[in-house]
XYZ file of C-alpha atoms in Angstrom:
690
model
C 14.634 80.591 -107.677
C 17.739 82.287 -106.252
C 16.600 85.650 -107.697
C 13.173 85.179 -106.142
C 14.805 84.554 -102.766
C 16.925 87.644 -102.997
C 14.044 89.817 -104.194
C 11.721 88.671 -101.435
C 14.453 89.348 -98.911
C 14.929 92.880 -100.257
C 11.260 93.583 -99.510
C 12.043 93.144 -95.818
C 15.139 95.346 -95.799
C 14.904 98.970 -94.568
C 11.125 98.693 -94.180
C 10.398 102.436 -94.104
C 12.191 103.196 -97.383
C 10.279 102.710 -100.668
C 11.184 99.841 -102.965
C 12.712 102.170 -105.555
C 15.514 103.072 -103.103
C 18.542 100.769 -103.501
C 19.028 98.026 -100.927
C 21.241 95.010 -100.418
C 24.919 94.435 -101.174
C 24.341 94.891 -104.919
C 22.470 98.195 -104.377
C 19.318 96.823 -105.938
C 16.135 98.838 -106.495
C 12.767 97.650 -107.783
C 11.370 99.095 -111.001
C 7.879 100.415 -110.241
C 4.886 100.833 -112.559
C 1.453 102.467 -112.697
C -0.103 99.698 -110.602
C 2.394 100.447 -107.835
C 1.579 104.173 -107.868
C -2.171 103.480 -107.739
C -1.814 101.807 -104.345
C 0.968 104.182 -103.242
C -0.548 107.612 -104.041
C 2.016 109.513 -101.937
C 4.594 108.751 -104.674
C 2.238 109.449 -107.587
C 3.520 112.997 -107.977
C 6.969 111.594 -108.804
C 5.704 109.597 -111.758
C 6.949 106.212 -112.920
C 10.049 107.396 -114.748
C 11.228 109.635 -111.914
C 10.732 106.857 -109.332
C 12.787 104.487 -111.465
C 15.662 106.953 -111.717
C 15.287 108.415 -108.225
C 18.199 106.640 -106.517
C 21.377 107.553 -108.351
C 23.319 105.025 -106.279
C 21.272 102.067 -107.552
C 23.460 99.700 -109.548
C 20.742 97.182 -110.399
C 17.073 97.683 -111.279
C 14.778 94.681 -110.865
C 11.695 94.503 -113.052
C 9.011 92.320 -111.495
C 6.449 90.622 -113.707
C 3.203 92.601 -113.538
C 0.117 90.737 -112.341
C -3.358 91.783 -111.135
C -3.373 93.357 -107.652
C -6.138 92.657 -105.125
C -7.753 95.434 -103.119
C -6.075 96.474 -99.863
C -8.870 98.900 -98.901
C -9.712 97.682 -95.380
C -6.112 96.747 -94.604
C -5.116 100.365 -95.304
C -7.169 101.440 -92.270
C -4.149 100.607 -90.089
C -1.894 103.584 -90.732
C 1.782 103.160 -91.482
C 2.869 105.034 -88.367
C 0.675 103.052 -85.947
C 1.819 100.121 -83.854
C 0.467 96.738 -84.917
C -0.802 94.315 -82.292
C -1.976 90.735 -82.706
C -3.866 91.144 -79.435
C -6.243 93.753 -80.903
C -9.123 91.983 -82.723
C -9.234 94.372 -85.681
C -5.469 94.183 -86.232
C -5.680 90.394 -86.073
C -8.481 90.424 -88.650
C -6.537 92.720 -90.987
C -3.487 90.495 -90.645
C -5.662 87.528 -91.510
C -6.929 89.227 -94.657
C -3.404 90.049 -95.788
C -2.174 86.528 -95.032
C -5.071 85.230 -97.120
C -4.065 87.507 -100.005
C -0.454 86.340 -99.941
C -1.397 82.702 -99.342
C -3.828 82.608 -102.278
C -1.440 84.042 -104.868
C -1.245 81.350 -107.572
C 2.524 81.519 -108.084
C 5.699 83.360 -107.066
C 5.316 86.025 -109.762
C 1.902 87.029 -108.410
C 3.164 86.893 -104.820
C 6.255 89.015 -105.469
C 4.434 91.715 -107.452
C 1.579 91.905 -104.944
C 4.020 92.086 -102.024
C 6.105 94.763 -103.783
C 3.038 96.944 -104.331
C 1.672 96.328 -100.819
C 4.928 96.952 -98.988
C 5.029 100.742 -99.213
C 1.333 101.462 -98.649
C 0.650 99.155 -95.695
C 1.725 99.270 -92.076
C 5.301 97.875 -92.134
C 4.855 95.682 -89.037
C 1.600 94.248 -90.389
C 3.198 93.689 -93.797
C 6.232 91.936 -92.316
C 4.090 89.660 -90.134
C 1.644 88.668 -92.880
C 4.262 88.059 -95.564
C 6.437 86.074 -93.158
C 3.535 83.850 -92.058
C 2.554 83.250 -95.684
C 6.128 82.425 -96.703
C 6.551 80.052 -93.779
C 3.518 78.068 -94.899
C 3.346 78.286 -98.718
C 4.783 75.175 -100.427
C 6.663 77.256 -103.009
C 8.435 79.467 -100.454
C 9.344 76.823 -97.889
C 13.002 76.929 -98.922
C 13.269 80.699 -98.538
C 14.915 81.674 -95.263
C 12.864 84.222 -93.346
C 15.226 86.758 -91.763
C 15.218 87.331 -88.036
C 12.991 90.184 -86.846
C 15.738 92.136 -85.090
C 17.596 92.473 -88.386
C 14.923 94.801 -89.795
C 13.159 96.212 -86.730
C 15.959 96.895 -84.251
C 13.840 99.556 -82.533
C 11.819 96.759 -80.901
C 14.932 95.444 -79.156
C 17.450 98.286 -78.879
C 16.813 101.314 -76.677
C 16.401 104.776 -78.160
C 19.753 106.003 -76.832
C 21.661 103.257 -78.630
C 19.732 103.839 -81.867
C 20.661 107.526 -81.800
C 24.330 106.599 -81.412
C 24.065 104.076 -84.250
C 22.654 106.768 -86.527
C 25.420 109.214 -85.590
C 28.072 106.617 -86.295
C 26.559 105.733 -89.678
C 26.571 109.381 -90.758
C 29.783 110.662 -89.198
C 32.240 107.775 -89.077
C 33.722 105.907 -92.026
C 33.167 102.155 -92.249
C 36.757 101.209 -91.409
C 36.830 103.430 -88.310
C 33.589 102.261 -86.703
C 33.448 100.468 -83.395
C 30.505 98.569 -81.876
C 28.027 100.804 -80.050
C 27.545 99.732 -76.463
C 25.142 101.432 -74.069
C 25.651 101.170 -70.327
C 22.840 99.292 -68.630
C 20.539 101.456 -66.540
C 19.777 99.360 -63.466
C 18.524 100.696 -60.155
C 19.114 98.993 -56.821
C 15.788 100.465 -55.698
C 13.870 98.263 -58.139
C 14.306 94.559 -57.390
C 12.709 93.575 -60.712
C 15.771 95.013 -62.469
C 17.651 91.933 -61.289
C 15.793 89.962 -63.970
C 16.360 92.376 -66.858
C 19.012 90.070 -68.338
C 16.281 87.458 -68.781
C 13.240 89.550 -69.679
C 15.055 91.835 -72.108
C 17.265 89.189 -73.671
C 16.899 89.485 -77.441
C 16.981 85.734 -77.970
C 14.180 85.146 -75.452
C 11.976 87.770 -77.105
C 12.799 86.529 -80.607
C 11.767 83.041 -79.505
C 8.337 84.321 -78.470
C 7.955 86.309 -81.709
C 8.980 83.381 -83.929
C 6.767 80.889 -82.076
C 3.723 83.040 -82.856
C 4.796 83.202 -86.517
C 4.966 79.431 -86.756
C 1.711 79.096 -84.778
C -0.382 82.131 -85.821
C -3.724 82.770 -84.115
C -5.470 82.323 -87.427
C -6.371 84.172 -90.571
C -9.590 86.080 -91.198
C -12.923 84.813 -89.877
C -13.734 81.280 -91.033
C -17.451 81.976 -91.412
C -16.677 84.423 -94.244
C -14.761 81.847 -96.267
C -15.495 79.228 -98.858
C -14.849 75.585 -98.051
C -11.571 75.686 -99.997
C -10.450 78.798 -98.112
C -11.292 77.168 -94.773
C -9.105 74.215 -95.705
C -6.280 76.579 -96.674
C -6.582 78.343 -93.316
C -6.370 75.039 -91.490
C -3.062 74.308 -93.220
C -1.671 77.461 -91.615
C -3.266 77.159 -88.171
C -4.288 73.561 -87.530
C -0.942 71.977 -86.710
C -0.519 68.847 -84.644
C -1.153 69.538 -80.928
C -1.004 73.284 -81.481
C -3.110 74.160 -78.420
C -1.021 71.887 -76.207
C 2.139 73.561 -77.489
C 0.682 76.949 -76.520
C 0.245 75.594 -72.996
C 3.610 73.864 -72.724
C 5.827 76.519 -74.265
C 4.406 79.194 -71.973
C 4.471 76.880 -68.935
C 8.169 76.327 -69.521
C 8.752 80.076 -69.874
C 7.110 80.611 -66.466
C 9.167 77.793 -64.914
C 12.375 79.262 -66.337
C 11.470 82.744 -65.145
C 10.729 81.510 -61.626
C 14.015 79.587 -61.626
C 15.842 82.822 -62.466
C 13.937 84.656 -59.732
C 15.088 82.156 -57.117
C 18.659 82.532 -58.391
C 18.301 86.263 -57.736
C 16.867 85.889 -54.233
C 13.335 86.769 -55.314
C 10.088 84.911 -54.732
C 8.220 83.204 -57.548
C 6.069 85.503 -59.648
C 2.538 86.048 -58.332
C -0.551 85.197 -60.327
C -2.149 88.364 -61.651
C -5.437 89.412 -60.083
C -6.848 91.910 -62.575
C -9.374 93.208 -60.009
C -6.468 94.699 -58.047
C -3.783 97.221 -58.846
C -0.640 96.011 -60.619
C 2.226 96.753 -58.254
C 5.008 96.590 -60.812
C 5.873 99.525 -63.028
C 7.611 99.092 -66.359
C 9.443 101.683 -68.453
C 10.583 100.142 -71.768
C 12.826 103.018 -73.018
C 12.133 101.943 -76.582
C 10.993 104.117 -79.464
C 10.230 103.648 -83.144
C 12.878 104.761 -85.615
C 10.456 106.233 -88.135
C 7.950 108.158 -85.996
C 10.018 108.844 -82.892
C 7.098 107.623 -80.772
C 8.081 105.766 -77.639
C 6.412 102.639 -76.338
C 4.226 103.566 -73.415
C 5.368 103.098 -69.835
C 3.201 101.726 -67.039
C 3.541 103.406 -63.672
C 3.027 101.435 -60.463
C -0.406 100.544 -59.100
C -2.449 100.835 -62.293
C -5.601 98.794 -62.689
C -7.523 97.217 -65.549
C -10.189 99.521 -66.978
C -12.650 99.105 -69.823
C -11.033 99.989 -73.139
C -12.819 102.650 -75.144
C -10.435 103.253 -78.011
C -11.775 103.959 -81.481
C -11.457 100.425 -82.825
C -10.684 98.515 -79.646
C -13.535 98.361 -77.163
C -13.214 95.813 -74.371
C -14.923 95.297 -71.026
C -13.158 94.039 -67.914
C -16.239 92.048 -66.866
C -15.739 89.862 -69.936
C -12.555 88.406 -68.430
C -14.454 87.032 -65.445
C -17.272 85.718 -67.638
C -14.852 83.895 -69.934
C -12.725 82.591 -67.053
C -15.794 81.252 -65.263
C -16.934 79.449 -68.410
C -13.486 77.897 -68.948
C -13.249 76.716 -65.328
C -16.778 75.310 -65.602
C -15.735 73.350 -68.700
C -12.673 71.989 -66.871
C -14.741 70.829 -63.910
C -17.456 69.335 -66.134
C -14.872 67.577 -68.292
C -16.243 68.956 -71.557
C -16.646 72.099 -73.630
C -19.673 73.265 -75.589
C -19.131 74.009 -79.263
C -20.937 76.646 -81.351
C -23.707 74.136 -82.201
C -24.339 73.352 -78.544
C -22.720 69.901 -78.688
C -20.515 68.618 -75.866
C -16.884 67.806 -76.643
C -15.093 65.785 -73.986
C -11.796 67.000 -72.549
C -10.192 63.596 -72.854
C -6.850 62.529 -71.420
C -5.161 62.803 -74.791
C -6.988 65.726 -76.447
C -8.317 67.866 -73.603
C -5.230 70.018 -73.132
C -5.081 70.734 -76.871
C -8.737 71.808 -76.937
C -8.226 74.062 -73.909
C -5.071 75.596 -75.361
C -6.899 76.705 -78.496
C -9.822 78.036 -76.454
C -7.720 79.960 -73.918
C -5.415 81.506 -76.498
C -8.461 81.930 -78.709
C -6.940 80.770 -81.952
C -9.072 80.160 -85.030
C -9.415 76.573 -83.742
C -11.393 77.599 -80.629
C -14.543 75.498 -80.428
C -16.687 78.379 -79.198
C -15.371 81.948 -79.145
C -18.850 83.235 -78.312
C -18.920 81.331 -75.018
C -15.233 81.113 -74.060
C -14.156 84.403 -75.548
C -10.709 85.813 -76.211
C -9.135 85.509 -72.758
C -5.383 85.371 -73.356
C -5.316 88.034 -76.064
C -7.655 90.369 -74.178
C -5.435 90.268 -71.088
C -2.486 91.366 -73.203
C -4.630 94.110 -74.744
C -5.809 95.483 -71.387
C -2.261 95.631 -70.042
C -0.847 97.036 -73.284
C -3.320 99.944 -73.088
C -3.601 100.328 -69.309
C -1.834 103.721 -69.417
C -4.475 105.278 -71.701
C -7.581 103.060 -71.839
C -9.830 105.583 -73.576
C -7.081 107.030 -75.785
C -7.626 110.531 -74.470
C -3.871 111.124 -74.481
C -3.433 109.536 -77.946
C -0.682 107.354 -76.524
C 0.276 104.178 -78.324
C 0.782 100.652 -76.994
C 2.893 99.381 -74.159
C 5.097 96.371 -74.847
C 2.482 93.855 -73.631
C 0.588 94.638 -76.825
C 3.414 93.339 -79.029
C 4.416 89.665 -79.183
C 8.005 90.631 -80.076
C 8.367 92.685 -76.894
C 5.840 91.401 -74.342
C 8.334 89.240 -72.444
C 10.252 92.366 -71.426
C 7.497 93.319 -68.973
C 7.355 91.677 -65.489
C 3.562 91.535 -65.724
C 3.799 89.168 -68.727
C 4.813 86.418 -66.317
C 2.089 87.294 -63.824
C -0.571 87.189 -66.555
C 0.728 83.900 -67.909
C 0.850 82.448 -64.399
C -2.878 83.155 -64.282
C -3.286 81.435 -67.650
C -1.108 78.490 -66.582
C -3.167 77.981 -63.426
C -6.125 77.156 -65.676
C -4.111 74.470 -67.418
C -2.876 73.106 -64.089
C -6.488 72.959 -62.876
C -7.301 70.751 -65.859
C -4.204 68.600 -65.343
C -5.312 67.995 -61.741
C -8.487 66.319 -63.056
C -6.555 63.659 -65.000
C -5.732 60.184 -63.686
C -2.361 60.103 -61.977
C 0.451 58.145 -63.561
C 0.806 54.705 -62.003
C 4.230 53.161 -61.460
C 3.657 50.950 -64.493
C 3.022 54.049 -66.655
C 6.324 55.522 -65.481
C 8.628 52.527 -65.210
C 10.529 50.848 -68.049
C 10.992 47.223 -66.880
C 14.557 45.984 -67.275
C 16.041 49.479 -67.592
C 17.852 51.198 -64.714
C 19.537 54.596 -64.729
C 22.351 53.984 -62.264
C 24.400 57.195 -62.470
C 24.403 60.726 -63.921
C 27.337 63.066 -64.235
C 27.769 66.501 -65.791
C 31.230 67.275 -67.119
C 32.203 70.817 -68.071
C 35.543 72.291 -69.101
C 37.459 73.800 -66.167
C 34.574 73.128 -63.763
C 34.095 70.486 -61.074
C 31.898 67.561 -62.015
C 28.160 68.177 -61.673
C 28.629 71.923 -61.938
C 27.083 74.140 -64.605
C 29.158 77.295 -65.107
C 27.563 80.523 -66.327
C 28.973 83.961 -67.149
C 28.309 87.096 -69.198
C 29.111 87.355 -72.871
C 29.049 90.326 -75.235
C 28.180 89.888 -78.897
C 28.178 92.267 -81.867
C 25.113 92.351 -84.111
C 24.912 94.221 -87.426
C 21.741 96.354 -87.482
C 22.384 98.251 -90.713
C 19.527 96.617 -92.640
C 16.957 98.003 -90.221
C 18.227 101.589 -90.294
C 16.415 103.785 -92.818
C 19.429 105.645 -94.139
C 22.437 104.639 -96.172
C 24.906 103.177 -93.697
C 27.590 102.230 -96.254
C 28.614 99.076 -94.422
C 27.736 97.319 -91.177
C 26.744 99.129 -87.979
C 27.357 96.939 -84.941
C 25.512 97.036 -81.649
C 27.212 95.210 -78.767
C 24.818 93.557 -76.331
C 25.400 91.596 -73.141
C 23.733 88.264 -72.456
C 24.012 85.204 -70.273
C 26.085 82.262 -71.474
C 27.229 78.903 -70.100
C 30.291 76.738 -70.492
C 29.751 73.795 -72.852
C 29.059 70.589 -70.975
C 28.437 66.878 -71.466
C 25.944 64.563 -69.781
C 27.335 61.135 -68.842
C 24.425 58.786 -68.196
C 25.043 55.235 -66.991
C 22.263 52.838 -67.945
C 21.808 49.146 -67.169
C 19.734 47.117 -69.605
C 18.923 43.958 -67.653
C 16.795 42.413 -70.385
C 17.856 39.759 -72.867
C 17.812 42.043 -75.899
C 18.720 45.524 -77.038
C 16.058 48.124 -76.321
C 15.148 51.605 -77.434
C 14.195 54.447 -75.147
C 13.534 58.162 -74.903
C 15.931 60.001 -72.632
C 14.243 62.939 -70.883
C 16.390 65.479 -69.031
C 14.987 68.141 -66.704
C 16.430 70.548 -64.133
C 14.812 72.154 -61.076
C 15.872 74.140 -58.004
C 16.560 71.847 -55.043
C 14.984 74.156 -52.468
C 11.891 76.346 -52.430
C 11.662 80.081 -51.715
C 12.083 79.525 -47.985
C 15.181 77.351 -48.388
C 13.341 74.129 -47.549
C 13.065 70.973 -49.711
C 10.120 71.073 -52.090
C 6.969 69.079 -51.858
C 6.700 67.184 -55.126
C 3.418 68.909 -56.011
C 5.174 72.279 -55.971
C 8.482 71.181 -57.458
C 7.006 69.393 -60.462
C 5.999 72.664 -62.187
C 9.490 74.092 -61.557
C 11.237 71.518 -63.762
C 12.610 72.994 -66.975
C 13.220 70.687 -69.906
C 16.851 70.596 -71.059
C 16.799 67.830 -73.646
C 14.876 64.853 -75.021
C 16.264 62.321 -77.467
C 16.006 58.722 -78.625
C 18.594 56.329 -77.239
C 19.568 52.794 -78.302
C 20.039 50.694 -75.170
C 22.510 47.866 -75.568
C 22.383 44.866 -73.240
C 24.305 45.278 -70.009
C 25.769 48.479 -68.598
C 26.891 51.375 -70.765
C 27.717 55.058 -70.330
C 25.961 57.301 -72.848
C 27.222 60.812 -73.649
C 25.217 63.793 -74.827
C 26.548 67.290 -75.573
C 24.590 70.350 -74.466
C 24.520 71.822 -77.989
C 22.518 68.796 -79.176
C 19.503 69.863 -77.089
C 16.079 69.478 -78.719
C 14.833 72.462 -76.709
C 17.175 75.108 -78.091
C 18.476 76.580 -81.299
C 22.063 77.680 -81.616
C 23.245 81.207 -80.979
C 23.993 81.586 -84.687
C 20.459 80.569 -85.698
C 18.885 82.887 -83.126
C 20.644 85.964 -84.505
C 21.450 84.623 -87.953
C 22.037 87.024 -90.837
C 20.474 86.270 -94.200
C 22.880 85.102 -96.899
C 21.695 85.206 -100.510
C 23.325 81.941 -101.469
C 21.692 79.928 -98.695
C 19.009 77.453 -99.643
C 18.171 75.632 -96.423
C 14.568 74.536 -96.716
C 14.254 74.110 -92.994
C 15.744 77.192 -91.381
C 12.349 78.878 -91.095
C 11.094 76.345 -88.573
C 14.544 75.951 -87.059
C 14.365 79.650 -86.279
C 11.813 78.728 -83.619
C 13.429 77.505 -80.419
C 14.613 78.582 -77.010
C 17.957 80.426 -77.343
C 20.791 78.083 -76.452
C 22.675 80.729 -74.499
C 19.707 80.743 -72.060
C 19.521 76.951 -71.650
C 20.971 77.026 -68.126
C 19.681 79.498 -65.496
C 22.099 82.093 -64.171
C 22.821 80.474 -60.809
C 24.747 82.307 -58.088
C 28.428 83.061 -57.354
C 28.419 80.634 -54.444
C 26.602 77.972 -56.473
C 22.848 77.472 -56.756
C 21.712 74.034 -55.556
C 19.676 72.202 -58.194
C 18.529 68.723 -59.119
C 19.151 67.137 -62.506
C 16.516 64.552 -63.417
C 17.018 61.884 -66.073
C 14.379 59.391 -67.157
C 14.454 56.765 -69.889
C 10.966 55.835 -71.030
C 9.901 53.043 -73.362
C 10.223 54.213 -76.955
C 7.385 51.913 -78.014
C 5.060 54.022 -75.859
C 6.614 57.305 -77.037
C 6.934 56.969 -80.799
C 4.559 58.584 -83.248
C 3.245 57.012 -86.423
C 5.600 58.746 -88.847
C 9.304 59.203 -89.368
C 10.949 62.601 -89.009
C 13.003 62.111 -92.158
C 15.376 64.951 -93.012
C 13.182 67.701 -91.589
C 14.341 70.241 -89.033
C 13.924 68.890 -85.516
C 16.551 70.664 -83.462
C 14.039 72.471 -81.207
C 11.032 70.171 -81.383
C 10.194 70.242 -77.668
C 8.874 73.817 -77.663
C 8.192 74.268 -81.386
C 7.140 70.937 -82.840
C 8.391 69.643 -86.193
C 7.617 71.278 -89.522
C 4.758 69.524 -91.346
C 5.026 66.574 -88.962
C 3.364 65.222 -85.847
C 4.803 66.323 -82.512
C 7.772 63.949 -82.010
C 6.555 62.388 -78.753
C 3.277 60.594 -78.133
C 3.411 61.366 -74.414
C 1.871 64.475 -72.893
C 4.149 67.488 -73.139
C 6.043 67.854 -69.884
C 5.748 64.142 -69.061
C 6.328 62.855 -66.389
C 5.776 66.143 -64.478
C 2.501 67.204 -66.092
C 0.140 65.500 -63.586
C -0.344 65.213 -59.864
C 1.661 62.351 -58.306
C 0.266 58.973 -57.366
C -0.876 58.437 -53.797
C 1.901 58.254 -51.233
C 4.325 60.446 -53.215
C 5.242 63.640 -51.387
C 8.836 64.146 -52.532
C 10.818 63.795 -55.732
C 12.696 60.809 -54.327
C 9.426 58.982 -53.643
C 8.314 59.680 -57.224
C 11.276 57.871 -58.796
C 11.115 54.490 -60.498
C 14.236 52.481 -61.489
C 14.397 54.074 -64.957
C 14.782 57.513 -63.348
C 17.582 59.110 -61.414
C 18.269 62.448 -59.752
C 21.693 64.012 -59.338
C 22.435 67.012 -57.148
C 24.147 69.671 -59.251
C 25.289 73.247 -58.773
C 24.911 76.263 -61.069
C 27.839 78.584 -60.434
C 27.839 82.085 -61.900
C 31.042 84.004 -62.605
C 30.626 87.771 -62.982
C 33.047 87.970 -65.883
C 32.499 89.096 -69.472
C 33.692 87.263 -72.586
C 33.647 89.011 -75.968
C 32.059 86.900 -78.705
C 32.462 89.262 -81.664
C 30.120 89.650 -84.670
C 27.364 87.144 -85.458
C 27.995 85.604 -88.896
């Protein structure tokens, strides 16, 4: 099994070099055969023997067991030098076909040989996505760690100037003399949106979005073309517990976090996108692909949605209004219409999940004909807004790529539009009564945040610089690591101290829910509860054993069930590792972005703690030993979502009558503590990621 792991990993490394070029620390090349050359005709002139002796530096030649190869004919229509986008229907269909091929391989021998032959003839981004999704979900590859995307496609995260310097260093400077490449940030005071570049262009934030869509893919190829067995296989990949609700909640939290950061930077909350009007914001990504030299398209200010008339991507702006109107009609009627014309109720417990799958338009949508492809089409329009009819032959903007979309300010405007639909539905639900919020006998009497070298109830943030080895994504022999030094936000470690009184006659069990929100709105005034409730960002959620009487409970920030550690976010693959759960653990909000930036003078915020009744929260299965360190945004691998309550509870619905402020919303099992987020404009050096 260890050789299989290593060999699969080598297929990801240096994605634009053929498999018969040595890769990895042992300088390993794959031995190719006639079947390989049949699907890779550009190497046919070399012949089998010449391919297998091509790289004189190869120290090990791996011979993969030969098995029958399926046809890749239609999948080959996406050229190797094109950008791949999950938001383009044809690309999504091709990805689905390739996922199906990898998923249906009967064993690891068939999978490895098929992947080896497919790797060098197919689009590398498509290949990486499909193989990763298949490996994340196949039972026999669940213990194979999937490497982080930045490790092999640094051009999606590192600007072209830095990549050029990395290449120069690899060629001209010996390994022992190299220093990390660091590019000065290009920020203009004339563009206020540049204040948020540290958030939008943070690698961990963008990797989170990419990995979430790997764990929760839109779907494989069209279900109507499949046998009953194939449909069931597809459902194993797509139909995860509360998947549609997770689409809603993860993106809602991203918008809340982004708006929090905007307030910290003296900016107003992001505006909902109106696609009938011009988009005010421009965006220039300054990114280019290593192999082709093509840059990702910029969007100048004041561009507007237009019908797309590209060769294999034809879309009409009017469809957005038609689909939106149908979705709003379903929300107001309390039911959706499926493909057979039957009504499906948007119930209290299932409605948000149904809507999430319809709005994203995953394979689980009840009626794509009626409700369309809203979320994906919006991304597609924006990603091609610079060249809607392809007359300039210009490739995608970053909104067309799930690994890069969060870099663009308009991502948050589009998702604010999407989130407003979900909020419209939430407004139709019964409001939580006091009895649905309270936990009789339990009182949260005090909250305190303790952080090293900071006053109590103060979160301290600062800049940090970290070195990341990008050598495995560079398509030339680097002879050792090539480090890129990037700057990111970080916070001082801290501890929650929560004082709880259990007034009952027995020990109890609860769920501790911790949220944070700005204390004041954009105008500097206290929030109305209706507006503040969607500004709360989840920091942690965990089970707590409540002993009789009063007790102080401690919780460290690194234990958060929202985030994954810095090391897991940027983790390098190690051949000897065998963690069966890293793949899902790779999905999670980056821990270094847990706390918003704050301000030098201290940004006033409110820390909310609630302890709810575990008997009302628990699900009907145990987590066991599975990975659950970022379950709030990513769920739990092969398990039910670890909380029976609605995601975002207790802030997911309108308040009960008579509640206008946060203080009026509280019940005895809740407490709010005023806290401050203080930013220090200093830089700490972290060093290389191990």
